[in-house]
Every structure is written in C-alpha cells, then in structure tokens.
C-alpha cells in the first residue's frame, strides 16, 4: 500500500471505498451477537481460550499445517517435522499477541520483530529481523512477486507511521491493511503468514472491536480456503480500488466467520456439550 498522496489519512480513504461500509457494518453486527450471548457474561475466559486455539489452528492451516482441531488439542510436542513447527509457531503467536497490545500503537515494528522471533524460534540466525538483500524467503504457498529488501524497509516504515499517527478508519480496514501489507512484503525470511495474521488479530483486539479476542479471523480465513485467500490478496497487491475493497471485504467475512465459530462454542457450552 502506498502511504503517499494527497490524503492525510489513507486508511480512512480506504474506508470510503464502495462496499467497505457494508462490510464494516456486517462485521460489527456479527461481533455484537457474540458479545451479547448470555454465555459470554459468565464464561468469557473459556470462549477466549477456545477462540485462541481455533485461531492458531486456522492460521497454521493457511501456512500448510492443516490439522484437525482435536489433534492440536491433544499434542504437546511441536518440535518434530515442518508442519508441527508451523503449528507450534501459530500457538506461540496466539499466546504472545495479547502481551503486545500496549506496545503496538507506539512501536509496531518492534511488535512485528517480536512476533517473528516467537514464530521462528528454530531459526535463530534470521529470527526477529527483516530479511536482508539477497536472502531467500520460505513462504512456498504465496507466489506473489517478492519486493526488494529496500522496498520492504521503506514500506514497513510507512506502515508504522500510519499506525502511530492513528486513523479514523474502522478497525476492519486497518486490520486488513496491516495483514495485506505484511503478506505483500513478506518482510521476514519465514513465517510471514503467521505473523501477518497475528498482527491482524492485535489490531482487532487493540481497536476495541474484539477486546476479548473471541472473533478469530484466522478461523474464517481458513474456512474460506487458501485459494480465496490468495485471490483476495492478489486484489490487495494490485492496489486498485476494486482489489483493495475486495481484500477488505474478504477480511471482514473472515471476522464474521470467526464470530460465528465462537457463537457456536457459546451455544455448545450453554447446552452443556462442551
């Protein structure tokens, strides 16, 4: 996303794109339904914990580790093969994200570095820093053109400035842009998808849209499928108004599906079945 131009608030300008207001309103209604559920008043901590587990599972699935939920719940060792390490990274990120909310608005680049360090714990040489010129990127499921290290540095700085400056844009728009920009840039040598989706979660929580973190967008992204995810991401990378609006709408649908998932958990708890 270009952060230059006539408008002083480019994120708010994206919020004015055709169809985006409808997505924002639909997300708000879905979130309100979860928070209004009677189980949330008594057992919100359980819903948050379950949403975290399901969100981690969804994010890992989009990065190639598509495990059944019960397998994620059962396993204790995530140090084996590549899929296990991806799942372990997703779980660690979910646990870490809530600890970084107070830092995000002041130093988003510091938070991103921390997220990557947590995700790529097995890659000590490259963990926690943006990739250098000539370094390869291990993100095999994303085949977009890879920006140079110099472009990555400039655009990360621009994204950081937008976050620190604040915006009148709805939380969904900001979360979608953070997510899309990180996927477009792939600033780290690995685990960019996990980091991007964790950053989206931080924005949704920190904005107040989902303060208890019970609407895991990662669940929705996984449910919509990798093909739809990548197609929508192509729209973001295109930079066109239509493409950007489609990506924001896709992210909105993911949040709605995450909210629906937690509503189902609430209802199961209410029936005594979970």
XYZ file of C-alpha atoms in Angstrom:
274
model
C 0.000 0.000 0.000
C 1.309 3.408 -0.910
C 1.313 5.760 2.050
C 1.891 8.869 -0.006
C -0.639 11.107 -1.681
C -2.977 13.985 -1.098
C -4.968 12.463 1.725
C -3.610 12.793 5.236
C -5.438 9.622 6.294
C -5.102 6.980 3.565
C -6.657 4.308 5.771
C -9.810 6.399 6.180
C -9.872 6.877 2.415
C -9.966 3.092 2.003
C -12.901 3.003 4.381
C -14.813 5.120 1.884
C -14.382 2.636 -0.980
C -17.608 1.180 -2.404
C -18.883 -1.725 -0.343
C -16.470 -1.298 2.546
C -19.014 0.396 4.816
C -21.334 -2.584 4.314
C -18.536 -4.974 5.328
C -17.768 -2.885 8.408
C -21.417 -2.880 9.459
C -21.798 -6.621 8.870
C -18.718 -7.317 10.993
C -19.989 -5.102 13.794
C -23.291 -6.967 13.893
C -21.540 -10.343 13.961
C -19.244 -9.242 16.793
C -22.154 -7.785 18.739
C -24.005 -11.100 18.523
C -21.128 -12.938 20.202
C -20.661 -10.337 22.917
C -24.387 -10.291 23.550
C -24.604 -14.043 24.090
C -25.584 -14.930 27.652
C -22.658 -17.395 27.985
C -20.178 -14.554 27.351
C -21.318 -12.851 30.542
C -20.326 -15.840 32.659
C -17.678 -17.771 30.766
C -15.868 -15.312 28.529
C -12.447 -16.604 29.591
C -13.316 -20.049 28.263
C -14.535 -18.590 24.986
C -11.338 -16.581 24.632
C -9.172 -19.647 25.248
C -11.092 -21.734 22.757
C -11.001 -18.950 20.177
C -7.223 -18.726 20.589
C -6.806 -22.445 19.964
C -9.087 -22.418 16.936
C -7.467 -19.283 15.590
C -3.995 -20.819 15.824
C -5.245 -23.927 14.083
C -6.755 -21.821 11.270
C -3.627 -19.738 10.759
C -1.420 -22.829 10.651
C -3.756 -24.429 8.103
C -3.205 -21.485 5.737
C 0.548 -21.982 6.150
C 0.379 -25.663 5.212
C -0.271 -27.401 8.558
C -3.950 -28.318 8.246
C -4.524 -30.382 11.380
C -7.762 -31.471 12.951
C -8.680 -29.394 15.982
C -8.565 -32.404 18.287
C -5.031 -33.184 17.127
C -3.945 -29.649 18.028
C -5.656 -30.025 21.380
C -4.008 -33.391 22.063
C -0.422 -32.657 21.035
C 2.188 -31.344 23.427
C 5.312 -31.633 21.266
C 5.517 -29.358 18.233
C 9.226 -29.738 17.524
C 9.061 -32.629 15.047
C 8.504 -32.079 11.323
C 7.862 -28.857 9.419
C 4.088 -28.989 9.929
C 4.486 -29.474 13.667
C 6.812 -26.480 13.858
C 4.328 -24.334 11.930
C 1.580 -25.352 14.325
C 3.805 -24.671 17.305
C 4.632 -21.234 15.939
C 0.956 -20.425 15.453
C 0.138 -21.443 19.022
C 3.002 -19.402 20.436
C 1.915 -16.350 18.461
C -1.638 -16.604 19.714
C -0.367 -16.634 23.281
C 2.055 -13.771 22.640
C -0.276 -11.404 20.791
C -2.182 -10.334 23.893
C 1.054 -9.329 25.615
C 1.946 -6.837 22.877
C -1.165 -4.690 22.682
C 0.253 -1.799 24.710
C 3.358 -1.640 22.515
C 1.661 -1.840 19.122
C 0.443 1.757 18.853
C 3.829 3.167 19.890
C 6.180 0.767 18.120
C 4.562 -1.578 15.611
C 7.904 -2.553 14.073
C 9.126 -3.715 17.469
C 5.989 -5.831 17.800
C 6.438 -7.357 14.353
C 10.032 -8.249 15.185
C 8.877 -9.896 18.400
C 6.151 -11.828 16.603
C 8.636 -13.187 14.114
C 11.078 -14.091 16.863
C 8.331 -16.069 18.585
C 7.161 -17.754 15.378
C 10.625 -18.638 14.077
C 12.150 -19.840 17.320
C 14.035 -22.577 15.448
C 15.782 -20.111 13.101
C 17.947 -18.102 15.480
C 20.133 -16.504 12.780
C 17.253 -14.791 10.972
C 14.511 -14.612 13.597
C 13.230 -11.234 14.717
C 14.638 -9.078 11.924
C 13.571 -8.150 8.376
C 15.319 -10.056 5.623
C 18.473 -8.632 4.099
C 19.161 -8.098 0.402
C 19.597 -11.452 -1.315
C 18.136 -13.533 1.495
C 15.527 -16.052 0.317
C 12.014 -16.214 1.736
C 10.461 -19.501 2.767
C 6.775 -18.837 2.076
C 6.005 -21.535 -0.514
C 2.229 -21.101 -0.599
C 2.437 -17.432 -1.656
C 3.721 -16.881 -5.185
C 3.452 -13.110 -5.469
C 6.442 -11.101 -6.717
C 8.837 -10.504 -3.840
C 9.686 -6.863 -3.079
C 13.324 -5.974 -2.534
C 14.726 -5.559 0.958
C 14.957 -1.822 0.308
C 11.288 -1.593 -0.635
C 10.360 -3.685 2.385
C 12.196 -1.297 4.691
C 10.520 1.782 3.213
C 7.023 0.324 3.240
C 7.341 -1.056 6.757
C 8.373 2.380 7.918
C 5.376 3.883 6.150
C 3.037 1.343 7.707
C 4.499 2.064 11.133
C 3.944 5.788 10.660
C 0.289 5.193 9.794
C -0.276 3.087 12.904
C 1.482 5.516 15.231
C -0.320 8.535 13.748
C -3.700 6.876 14.213
C -6.608 6.904 11.814
C -10.327 7.500 11.658
C -10.652 4.305 9.631
C -12.731 1.446 11.020
C -10.768 -1.291 12.778
C -11.551 -3.758 9.989
C -9.868 -1.522 7.415
C -6.726 -1.033 9.494
C -6.510 -4.754 10.310
C -6.944 -5.707 6.652
C -4.260 -3.275 5.516
C -1.763 -4.472 8.131
C -2.452 -8.079 7.172
C -2.315 -7.422 3.429
C 0.801 -5.288 3.571
C 2.735 -7.896 5.527
C 1.699 -10.630 3.122
C 2.602 -8.476 0.127
C 6.018 -7.594 1.557
C 6.897 -10.878 3.277
C 9.463 -8.900 5.282
C 10.886 -11.892 7.125
C 12.741 -14.934 5.893
C 9.922 -17.234 7.027
C 6.572 -17.422 8.851
C 5.233 -14.237 7.278
C 1.711 -15.600 7.036
C 1.598 -16.475 10.715
C 2.965 -13.055 11.648
C 0.557 -11.193 9.349
C -2.472 -12.933 10.788
C -1.253 -12.396 14.350
C -0.826 -8.689 13.584
C -4.373 -8.563 12.213
C -5.554 -10.093 15.489
C -3.667 -7.444 17.504
C -5.348 -4.640 15.566
C -8.819 -6.134 16.023
C -8.280 -6.548 19.771
C -6.481 -3.282 20.408
C -9.009 -1.244 18.434
C -11.781 -2.303 20.767
C -13.698 -4.138 18.054
C -12.922 -7.509 19.653
C -11.348 -6.684 23.040
C -11.783 -10.190 24.477
C -10.369 -11.808 21.322
C -13.345 -14.077 20.713
C -13.751 -13.488 16.964
C -10.709 -15.249 15.456
C -10.374 -14.065 11.866
C -7.875 -16.883 11.281
C -10.733 -19.365 11.581
C -12.625 -17.534 8.885
C -9.635 -17.215 6.576
C -9.105 -20.971 6.802
C -12.796 -21.707 6.265
C -12.924 -19.505 3.169
C -9.982 -21.512 1.831
C -6.470 -20.886 0.643
C -7.499 -20.252 -2.978
C -9.931 -17.485 -1.987
C -7.350 -16.060 0.433
C -4.691 -15.820 -2.264
C -7.137 -14.437 -4.830
C -8.206 -11.698 -2.435
C -4.564 -10.989 -1.624
C -3.903 -10.539 -5.340
C -6.522 -7.797 -5.236
C -4.723 -6.055 -2.394
C -1.379 -6.248 -4.185
C -2.932 -4.825 -7.356
C -3.509 -1.559 -5.498
C -6.737 -0.876 -7.401
C -9.809 0.406 -5.587
C -11.714 -2.732 -6.530
C -8.913 -5.014 -5.407
C -8.423 -3.240 -2.100
C -12.161 -3.247 -1.394
C -12.340 -6.962 -2.203
C -9.497 -7.726 0.207
C -11.125 -5.720 2.999
C -14.416 -7.497 2.349
C -12.631 -10.851 2.448
C -11.067 -9.992 5.805
C -14.463 -8.837 7.035
C -16.041 -12.139 6.078
C -13.237 -13.930 7.924
C -14.001 -11.991 11.108
C -17.699 -12.782 10.720
C -16.948 -16.481 10.387
C -14.693 -16.312 13.422
C -17.525 -14.688 15.343
C -19.900 -17.404 14.152
C -17.462 -20.051 15.382
C -17.379 -18.571 18.866
C -21.146 -18.183 18.870
C -21.362 -21.920 18.212
C -18.963 -22.536 21.110
C -21.170 -20.385 23.356
C -24.217 -22.374 22.353
C -22.446 -25.677 22.951
C -21.414 -24.530 26.411
C -24.961 -23.431 27.086
C -26.209 -26.915 26.185
C -23.525 -28.458 28.388
C -21.964 -30.181 25.396
C -18.554 -28.509 25.609
